[in-house]
Coordinates of C-alpha atoms and ligand atoms in Angstrom, one line a residue:
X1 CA -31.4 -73.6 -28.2
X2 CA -30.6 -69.7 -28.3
X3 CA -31.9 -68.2 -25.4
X4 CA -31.0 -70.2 -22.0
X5 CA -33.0 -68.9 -18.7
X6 CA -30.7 -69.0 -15.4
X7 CA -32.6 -69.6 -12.4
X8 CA -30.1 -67.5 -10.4
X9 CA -27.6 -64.5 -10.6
X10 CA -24.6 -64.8 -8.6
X11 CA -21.1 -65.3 -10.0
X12 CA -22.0 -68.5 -11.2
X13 CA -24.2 -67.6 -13.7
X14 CA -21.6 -64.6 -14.5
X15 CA -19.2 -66.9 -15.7
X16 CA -21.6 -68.3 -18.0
X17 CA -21.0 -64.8 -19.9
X18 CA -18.0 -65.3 -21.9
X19 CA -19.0 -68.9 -23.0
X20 CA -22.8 -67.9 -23.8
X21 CA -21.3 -65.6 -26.4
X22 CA -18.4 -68.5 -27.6
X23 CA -21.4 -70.4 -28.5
X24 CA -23.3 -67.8 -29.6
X25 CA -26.0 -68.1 -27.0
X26 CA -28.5 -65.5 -25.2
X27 CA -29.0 -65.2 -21.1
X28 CA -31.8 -64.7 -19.6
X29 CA -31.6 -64.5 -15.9
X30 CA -33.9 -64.8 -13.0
X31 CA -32.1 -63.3 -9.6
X32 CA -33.8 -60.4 -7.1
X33 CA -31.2 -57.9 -7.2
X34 CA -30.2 -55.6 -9.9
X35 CA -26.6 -55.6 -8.0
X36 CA -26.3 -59.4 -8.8
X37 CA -23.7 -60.1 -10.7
X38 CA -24.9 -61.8 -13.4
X39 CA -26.9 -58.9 -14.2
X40 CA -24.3 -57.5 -16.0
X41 CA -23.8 -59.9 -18.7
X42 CA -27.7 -60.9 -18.9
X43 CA -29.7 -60.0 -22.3
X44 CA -32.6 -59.5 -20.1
X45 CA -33.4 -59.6 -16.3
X46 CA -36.5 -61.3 -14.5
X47 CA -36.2 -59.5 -11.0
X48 CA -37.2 -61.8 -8.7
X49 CA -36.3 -64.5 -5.7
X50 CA -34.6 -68.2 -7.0
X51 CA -38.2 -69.7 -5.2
X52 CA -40.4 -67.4 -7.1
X53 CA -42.3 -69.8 -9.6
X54 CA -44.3 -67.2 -11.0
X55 CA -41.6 -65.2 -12.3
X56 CA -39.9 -68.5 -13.6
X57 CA -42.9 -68.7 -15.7
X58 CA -42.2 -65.8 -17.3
X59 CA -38.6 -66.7 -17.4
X60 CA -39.5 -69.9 -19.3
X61 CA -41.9 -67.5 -21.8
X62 CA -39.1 -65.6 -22.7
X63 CA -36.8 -69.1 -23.1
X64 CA -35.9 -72.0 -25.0
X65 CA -34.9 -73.8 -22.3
X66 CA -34.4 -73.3 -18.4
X67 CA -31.0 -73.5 -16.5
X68 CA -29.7 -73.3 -12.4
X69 CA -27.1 -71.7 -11.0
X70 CA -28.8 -72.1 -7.6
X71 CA -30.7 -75.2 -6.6
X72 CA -33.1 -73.0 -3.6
X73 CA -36.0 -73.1 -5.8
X74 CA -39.4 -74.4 -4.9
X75 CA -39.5 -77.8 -6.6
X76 CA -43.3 -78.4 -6.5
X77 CA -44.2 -74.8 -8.2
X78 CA -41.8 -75.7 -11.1
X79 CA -43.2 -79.2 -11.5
X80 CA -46.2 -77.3 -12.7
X81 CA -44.5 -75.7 -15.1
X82 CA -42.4 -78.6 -16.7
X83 CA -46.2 -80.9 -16.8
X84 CA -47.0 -77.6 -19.0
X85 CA -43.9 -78.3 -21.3
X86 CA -41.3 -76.0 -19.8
X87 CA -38.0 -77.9 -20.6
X88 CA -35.6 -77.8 -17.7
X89 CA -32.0 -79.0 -17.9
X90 CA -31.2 -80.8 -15.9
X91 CA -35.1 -82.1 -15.5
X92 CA -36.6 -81.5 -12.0
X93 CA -36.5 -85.1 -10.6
X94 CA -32.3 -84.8 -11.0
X95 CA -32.8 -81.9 -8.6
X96 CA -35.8 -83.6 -6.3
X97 CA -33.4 -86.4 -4.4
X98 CA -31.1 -83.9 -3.5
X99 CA -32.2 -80.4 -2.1
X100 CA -32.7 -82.1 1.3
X101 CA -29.2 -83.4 2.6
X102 CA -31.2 -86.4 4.6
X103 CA -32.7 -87.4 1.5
X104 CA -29.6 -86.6 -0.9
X105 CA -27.7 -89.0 1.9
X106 CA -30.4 -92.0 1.3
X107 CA -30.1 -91.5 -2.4
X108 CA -26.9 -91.9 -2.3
X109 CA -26.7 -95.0 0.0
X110 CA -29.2 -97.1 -1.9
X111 CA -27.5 -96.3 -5.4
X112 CA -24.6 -98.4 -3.1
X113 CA -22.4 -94.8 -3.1
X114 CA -19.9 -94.9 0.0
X115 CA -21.3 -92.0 2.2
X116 CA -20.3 -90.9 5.9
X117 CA -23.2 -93.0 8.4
X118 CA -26.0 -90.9 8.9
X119 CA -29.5 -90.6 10.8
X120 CA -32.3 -87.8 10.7
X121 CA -32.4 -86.2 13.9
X122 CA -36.2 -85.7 14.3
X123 CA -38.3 -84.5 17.5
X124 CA -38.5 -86.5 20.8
X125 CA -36.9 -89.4 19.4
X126 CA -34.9 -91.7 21.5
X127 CA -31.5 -90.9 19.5
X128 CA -28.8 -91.7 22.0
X129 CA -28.4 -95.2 20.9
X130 CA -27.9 -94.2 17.1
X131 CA -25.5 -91.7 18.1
X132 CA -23.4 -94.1 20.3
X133 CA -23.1 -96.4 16.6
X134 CA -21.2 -92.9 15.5
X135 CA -19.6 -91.7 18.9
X136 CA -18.3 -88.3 19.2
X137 CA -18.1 -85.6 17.2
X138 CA -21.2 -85.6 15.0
X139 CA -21.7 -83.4 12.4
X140 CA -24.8 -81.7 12.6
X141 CA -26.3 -80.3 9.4
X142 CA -29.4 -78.5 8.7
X143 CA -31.6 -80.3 6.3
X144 CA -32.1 -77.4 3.9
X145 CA -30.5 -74.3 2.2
X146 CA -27.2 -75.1 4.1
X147 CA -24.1 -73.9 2.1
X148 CA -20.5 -72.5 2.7
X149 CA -20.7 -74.0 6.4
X150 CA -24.1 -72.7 7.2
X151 CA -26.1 -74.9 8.7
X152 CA -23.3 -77.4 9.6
X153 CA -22.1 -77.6 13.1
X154 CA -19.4 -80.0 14.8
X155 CA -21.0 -81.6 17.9
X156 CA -18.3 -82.7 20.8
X157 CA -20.5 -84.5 23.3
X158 CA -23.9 -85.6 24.1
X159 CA -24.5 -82.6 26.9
X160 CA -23.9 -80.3 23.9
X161 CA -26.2 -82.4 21.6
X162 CA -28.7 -82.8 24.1
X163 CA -28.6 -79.1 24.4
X164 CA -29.2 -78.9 20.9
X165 CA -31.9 -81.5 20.4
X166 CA -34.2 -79.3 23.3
X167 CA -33.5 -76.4 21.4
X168 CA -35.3 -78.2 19.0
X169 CA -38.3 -79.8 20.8
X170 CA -39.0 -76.4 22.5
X171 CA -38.2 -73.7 19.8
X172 CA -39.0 -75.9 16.5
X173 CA -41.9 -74.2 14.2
X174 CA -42.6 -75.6 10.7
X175 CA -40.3 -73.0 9.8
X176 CA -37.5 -74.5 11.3
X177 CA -35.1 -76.3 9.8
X178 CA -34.4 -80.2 10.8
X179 CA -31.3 -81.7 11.1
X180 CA -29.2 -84.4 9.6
X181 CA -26.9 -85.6 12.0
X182 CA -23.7 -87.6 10.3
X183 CA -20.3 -89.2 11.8
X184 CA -17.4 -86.7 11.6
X185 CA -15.1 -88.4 9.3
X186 CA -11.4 -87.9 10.3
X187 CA -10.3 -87.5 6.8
X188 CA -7.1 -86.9 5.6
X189 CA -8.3 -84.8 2.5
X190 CA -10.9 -83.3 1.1
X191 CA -11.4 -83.7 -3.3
X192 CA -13.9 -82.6 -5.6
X193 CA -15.1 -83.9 -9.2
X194 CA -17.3 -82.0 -11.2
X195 CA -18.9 -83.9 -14.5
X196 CA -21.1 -83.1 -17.0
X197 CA -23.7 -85.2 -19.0
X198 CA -25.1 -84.3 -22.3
X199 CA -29.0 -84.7 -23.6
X200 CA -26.9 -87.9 -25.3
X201 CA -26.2 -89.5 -22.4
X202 CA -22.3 -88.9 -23.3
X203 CA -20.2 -88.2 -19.7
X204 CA -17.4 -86.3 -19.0
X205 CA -15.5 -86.2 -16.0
X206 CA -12.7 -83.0 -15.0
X207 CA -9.7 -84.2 -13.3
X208 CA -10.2 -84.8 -9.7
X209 CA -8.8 -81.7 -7.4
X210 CA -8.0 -81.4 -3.9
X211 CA -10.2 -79.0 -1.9
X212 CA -8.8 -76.9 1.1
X213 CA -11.7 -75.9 3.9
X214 CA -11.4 -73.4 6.7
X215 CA -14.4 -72.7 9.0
X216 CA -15.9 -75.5 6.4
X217 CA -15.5 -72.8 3.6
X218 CA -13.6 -73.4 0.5
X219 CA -10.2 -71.6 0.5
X220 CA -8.5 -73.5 -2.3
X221 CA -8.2 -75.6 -5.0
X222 CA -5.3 -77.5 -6.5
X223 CA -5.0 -79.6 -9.5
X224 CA -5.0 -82.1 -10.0
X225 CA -5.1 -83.6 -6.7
X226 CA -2.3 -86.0 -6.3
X227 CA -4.3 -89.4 -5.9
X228 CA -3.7 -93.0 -6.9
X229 CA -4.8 -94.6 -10.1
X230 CA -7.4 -96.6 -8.4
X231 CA -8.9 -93.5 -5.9
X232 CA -9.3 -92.2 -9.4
X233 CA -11.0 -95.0 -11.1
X234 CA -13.5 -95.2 -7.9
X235 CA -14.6 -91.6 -8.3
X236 CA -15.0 -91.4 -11.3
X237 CA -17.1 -94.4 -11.5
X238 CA -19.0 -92.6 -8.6
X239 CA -19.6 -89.6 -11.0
X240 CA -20.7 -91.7 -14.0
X241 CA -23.1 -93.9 -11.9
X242 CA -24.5 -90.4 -9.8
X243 CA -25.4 -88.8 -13.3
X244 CA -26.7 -91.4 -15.6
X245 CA -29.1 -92.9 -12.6
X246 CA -30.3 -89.2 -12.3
X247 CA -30.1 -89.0 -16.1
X248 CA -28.3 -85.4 -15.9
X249 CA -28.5 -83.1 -18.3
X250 CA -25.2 -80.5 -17.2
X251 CA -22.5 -80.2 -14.5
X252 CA -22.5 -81.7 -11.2
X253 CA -20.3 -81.0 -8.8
X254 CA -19.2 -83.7 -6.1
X255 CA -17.7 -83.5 -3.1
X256 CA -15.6 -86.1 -1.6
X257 CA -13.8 -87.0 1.9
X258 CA -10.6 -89.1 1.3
X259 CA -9.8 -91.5 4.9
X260 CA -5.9 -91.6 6.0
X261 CA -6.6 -95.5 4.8
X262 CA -7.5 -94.0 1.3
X263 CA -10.9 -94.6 1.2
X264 CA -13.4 -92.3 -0.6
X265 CA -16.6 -90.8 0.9
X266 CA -18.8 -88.9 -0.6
X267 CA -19.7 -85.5 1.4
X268 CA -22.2 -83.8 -0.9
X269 CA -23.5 -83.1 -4.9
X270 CA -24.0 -79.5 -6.2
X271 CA -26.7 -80.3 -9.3
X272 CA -24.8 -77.3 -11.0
X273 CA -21.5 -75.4 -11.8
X274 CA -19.5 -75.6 -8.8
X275 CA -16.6 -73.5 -6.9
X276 CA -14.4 -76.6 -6.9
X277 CA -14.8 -76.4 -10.6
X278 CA -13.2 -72.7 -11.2
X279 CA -10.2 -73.7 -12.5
X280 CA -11.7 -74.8 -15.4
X281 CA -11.4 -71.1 -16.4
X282 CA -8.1 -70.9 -17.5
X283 CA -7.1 -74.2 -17.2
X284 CA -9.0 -76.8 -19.0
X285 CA -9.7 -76.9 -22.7
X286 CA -13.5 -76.4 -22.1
X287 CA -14.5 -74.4 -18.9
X288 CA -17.4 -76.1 -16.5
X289 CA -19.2 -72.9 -17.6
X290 CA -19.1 -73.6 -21.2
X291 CA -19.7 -77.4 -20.7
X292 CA -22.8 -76.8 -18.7
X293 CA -24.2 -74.5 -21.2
X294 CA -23.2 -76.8 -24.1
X295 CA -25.2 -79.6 -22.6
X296 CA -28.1 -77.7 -21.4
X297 CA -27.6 -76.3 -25.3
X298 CA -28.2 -80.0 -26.5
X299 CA -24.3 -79.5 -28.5
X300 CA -22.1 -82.0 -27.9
X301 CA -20.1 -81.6 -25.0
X302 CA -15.9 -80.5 -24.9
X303 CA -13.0 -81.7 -23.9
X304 CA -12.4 -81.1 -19.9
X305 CA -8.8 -81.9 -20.0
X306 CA -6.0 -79.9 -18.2
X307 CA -4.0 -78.1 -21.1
X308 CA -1.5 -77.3 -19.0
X309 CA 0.3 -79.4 -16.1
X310 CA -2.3 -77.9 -13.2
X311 CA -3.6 -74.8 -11.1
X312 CA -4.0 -73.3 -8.2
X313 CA -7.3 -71.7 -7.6
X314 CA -8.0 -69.1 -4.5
X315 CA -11.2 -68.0 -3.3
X316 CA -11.1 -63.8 -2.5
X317 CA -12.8 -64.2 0.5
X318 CA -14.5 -60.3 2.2
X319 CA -13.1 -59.3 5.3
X320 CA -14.7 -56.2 5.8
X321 CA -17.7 -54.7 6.0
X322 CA -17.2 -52.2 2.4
X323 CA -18.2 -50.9 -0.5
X324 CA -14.4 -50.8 -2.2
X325 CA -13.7 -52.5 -5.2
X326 CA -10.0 -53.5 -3.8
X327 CA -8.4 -52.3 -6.9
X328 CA -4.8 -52.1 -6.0
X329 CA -5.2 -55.4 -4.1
X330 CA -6.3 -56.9 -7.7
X331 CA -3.2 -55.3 -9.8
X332 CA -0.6 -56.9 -7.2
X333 CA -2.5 -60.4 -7.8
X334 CA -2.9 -59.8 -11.5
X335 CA 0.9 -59.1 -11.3
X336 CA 1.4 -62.8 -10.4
X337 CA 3.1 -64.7 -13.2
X338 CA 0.4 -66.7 -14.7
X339 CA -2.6 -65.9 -12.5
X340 CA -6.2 -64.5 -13.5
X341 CA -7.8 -62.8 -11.7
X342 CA -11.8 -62.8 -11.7
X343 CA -13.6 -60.4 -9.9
X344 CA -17.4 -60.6 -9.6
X345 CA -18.7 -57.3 -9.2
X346 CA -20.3 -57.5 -6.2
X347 CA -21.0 -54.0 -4.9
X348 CA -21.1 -54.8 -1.5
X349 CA -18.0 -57.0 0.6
X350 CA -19.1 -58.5 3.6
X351 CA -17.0 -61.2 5.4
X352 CA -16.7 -64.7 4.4
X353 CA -18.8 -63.2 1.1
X354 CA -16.8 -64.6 -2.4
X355 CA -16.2 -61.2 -4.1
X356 CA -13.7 -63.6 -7.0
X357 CA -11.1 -66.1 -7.2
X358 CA -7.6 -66.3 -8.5
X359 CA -6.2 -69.2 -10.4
X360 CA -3.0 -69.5 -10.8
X361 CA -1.0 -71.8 -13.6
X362 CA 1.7 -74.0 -12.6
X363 CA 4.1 -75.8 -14.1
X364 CA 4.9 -78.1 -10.8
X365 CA 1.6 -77.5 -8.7
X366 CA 2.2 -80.1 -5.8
X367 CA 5.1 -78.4 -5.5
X368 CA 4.1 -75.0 -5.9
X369 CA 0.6 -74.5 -4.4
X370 CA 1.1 -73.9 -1.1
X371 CA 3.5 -70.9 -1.9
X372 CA 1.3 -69.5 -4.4
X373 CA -1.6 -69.9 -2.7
X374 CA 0.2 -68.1 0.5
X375 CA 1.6 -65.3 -1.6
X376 CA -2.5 -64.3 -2.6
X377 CA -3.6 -64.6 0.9
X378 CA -0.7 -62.0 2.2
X379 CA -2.1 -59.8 -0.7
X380 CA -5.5 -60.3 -0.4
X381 CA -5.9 -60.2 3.2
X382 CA -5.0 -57.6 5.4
X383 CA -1.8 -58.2 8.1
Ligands
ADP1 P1 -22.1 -76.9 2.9 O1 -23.2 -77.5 2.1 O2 -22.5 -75.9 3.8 O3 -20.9 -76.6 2.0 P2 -20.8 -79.4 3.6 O4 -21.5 -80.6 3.9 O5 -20.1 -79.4 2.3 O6 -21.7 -78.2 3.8 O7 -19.7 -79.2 4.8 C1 -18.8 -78.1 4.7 C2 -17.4 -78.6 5.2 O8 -17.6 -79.1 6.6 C3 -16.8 -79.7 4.5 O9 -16.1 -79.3 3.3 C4 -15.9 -80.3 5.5 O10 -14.7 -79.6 5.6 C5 -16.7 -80.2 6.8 N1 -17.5 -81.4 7.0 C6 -18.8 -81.6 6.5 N2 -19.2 -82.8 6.9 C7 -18.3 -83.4 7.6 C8 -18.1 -84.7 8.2 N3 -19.1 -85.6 8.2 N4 -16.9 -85.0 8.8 C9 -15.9 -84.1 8.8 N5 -16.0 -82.8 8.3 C10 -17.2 -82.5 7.6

């Protein structure tokens, strides 16, 4: 497998760059904009949307094999194209049980996976009794294409959901999205796992990190996250029974909800590289990036061990409406003993946009992350 098509071109399949040519690997990428960041370290560019199946069909002509970095894609035009013999990695029905997050939920319930209670919120239904088996707040989350917070929305009472729900009945067009609605769980912290499984069947599982949210957008990452033997034992058994019953070819990311009576939840799967995975960088032997191309590669798959004690990693979050490139802000970070600094190229910063990350190496990081992570946000962000 030389030539590896990326369905997507946004900094995740950027990162692929560096370990494409470790392992001696073309990219081809499919993504709309020639300002995408993956552009830059493509062999060759199909210009076009993520749900554009025709120009995946070329993609796949030009292709060994065909990769995600971005799971928006229209599942029932690609079918098509894998009955014809296109070879995806992972395989579409990995992907088909979890683009919608009602039906990613189910999936996950029936496999016997601890998840948050749940119900689909659907039109004119009598709901109020299923919502009094959660009480209040709900989370409210939109069926599709929701990501960093869009789409998810913290319900308080049932006036508000009620406002909500004939918002719904009156406004809602096929176009509109439905809703998932979800008991808030109180949890004491939030974890991630990402994993990879190889055309073998071999899994391997990253250490477990802690995540940090604000405005349900990830901030930062530490790790690894300080958990108990056991809480690690139960995820990754969570991990290894997620990707062999969807027989995964790649990484998954998985994101988790621990309770303040240590219990695990999960919140949601990523069916690719995943921001809660960045670390992996500069601080694992084998980067999420490289592992995911070595499995969607067929090659056997690295080691995802910490080699050093653990990392802080920090999302550079836009503030602004601007076109700069915040050089001098990236020196003073660079300047950081032991950071690295990744910047994605993005020619346009909006806010809440990820324009890069920073991780950080640390010799203590329970003790240290919080300082570290501090001293980048008084750099990064303006007064
Ligand atoms: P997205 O796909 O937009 O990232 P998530 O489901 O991951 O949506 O939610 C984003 C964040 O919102 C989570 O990381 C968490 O902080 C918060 N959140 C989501 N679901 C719940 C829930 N059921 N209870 C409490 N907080 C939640």
């Amino acid at each position: 497998m030389k030539l590896v098509g990326v369905i997507g071109g946004g900094q995740l399949a950027w990162m692929m760059g560096d370990a494409a040519k470790k392992l001696g690997v073309e990219l081809v990428i499919q993504t709309p904009s020639k300002d995408d960041p993956a552009v830059s370290i493509a062999q060759e560019t199909v210009f076009a949307a993520v749900d554009d199946a025709d120009a995946t069909e070329i993609l796949a002509q030009k292709c060994d094999v065909l990769t995600f970095e971005n799971e928006f894609v229209n599942l029932d035009a690609l079918s098509l194209l894998e009955q014809k013999g296109v070879c995806f990695r992972p395989r579409l029905a990995a992907l088909a049980p979890l683009l919608d997050k009602y039906h990613q939920r189910c999936y996950l319930r029936d496999l016997g996976l601890p998840v948050p209670q749940f119900f689909a919120l659907e039109q004119q239904e009598n709901w109020q009794s299923k919502i009094a088996d959660l009480g209040f707040p709900v989370v409210l989350k939109s069926r599709r294409h929701g990501y960093d917070g869009q789409g998810t929305f913290i319900i308080h009472d049932l006036a508000s959901l009620q406002t909500f729900a004939t918002g719904l009945n009156t406004n809602q067009t096929v176009s509109q999205p439905s809703f998932l609605v979800e008991e808030f769980v109180p949890f004491e912290r939030e974890l991630a796992v990402i994993a990879a499984r190889s055309v073998n069947g071999e899994v391997v599982i990253y250490p477990v990190v802690e995540t940090q949210q604000e405005q349900q957008v990830c901030r930062r990452v530490i790790a690894p996250a300080e958990i108990t033997p056991d809480q690690g034992a139960v995820i990754e058994a969570i991990a290894h029974t997620l990707l062999n019953s969807l027989e995964v070819v790649g990484i998954f990311g998985i994101e988790l909800f621990l309770t303040a009576e240590g219990k695990v939840l999960v919140n949601e799967i990523a069916p690719r590289t995943h921001n809660s995975g960045h670390f992996s960088l500069d601080a694992c032997e084998t980067s999420q990036f490289e592992q995911h191309l070595r499995a969607v590669c067929g090659l056997p798959l690295g080691n995802p061990a910490l080699h050093c004690p653990g990392a802080v990693m920090v999302n550079l979050l836009g503030y602004e409406n601007s076109h700069s490139d915040y050089q001098r802000q990236r020196q003073q970070l660079a300047a950081i003993p032991g950071a690295y600094v990744h910047w994605y190229g993005k020619t346009e910063s909006r806010p809440g946009r990820k324009l890069g990350h920073v991780t950080v190496l640390l010799e203590q990081p329970h003790q240290e992350a919080a300082n570290i992570a501090q001293t980048i946000d008084s750099i990064w962000y303006p007064a």
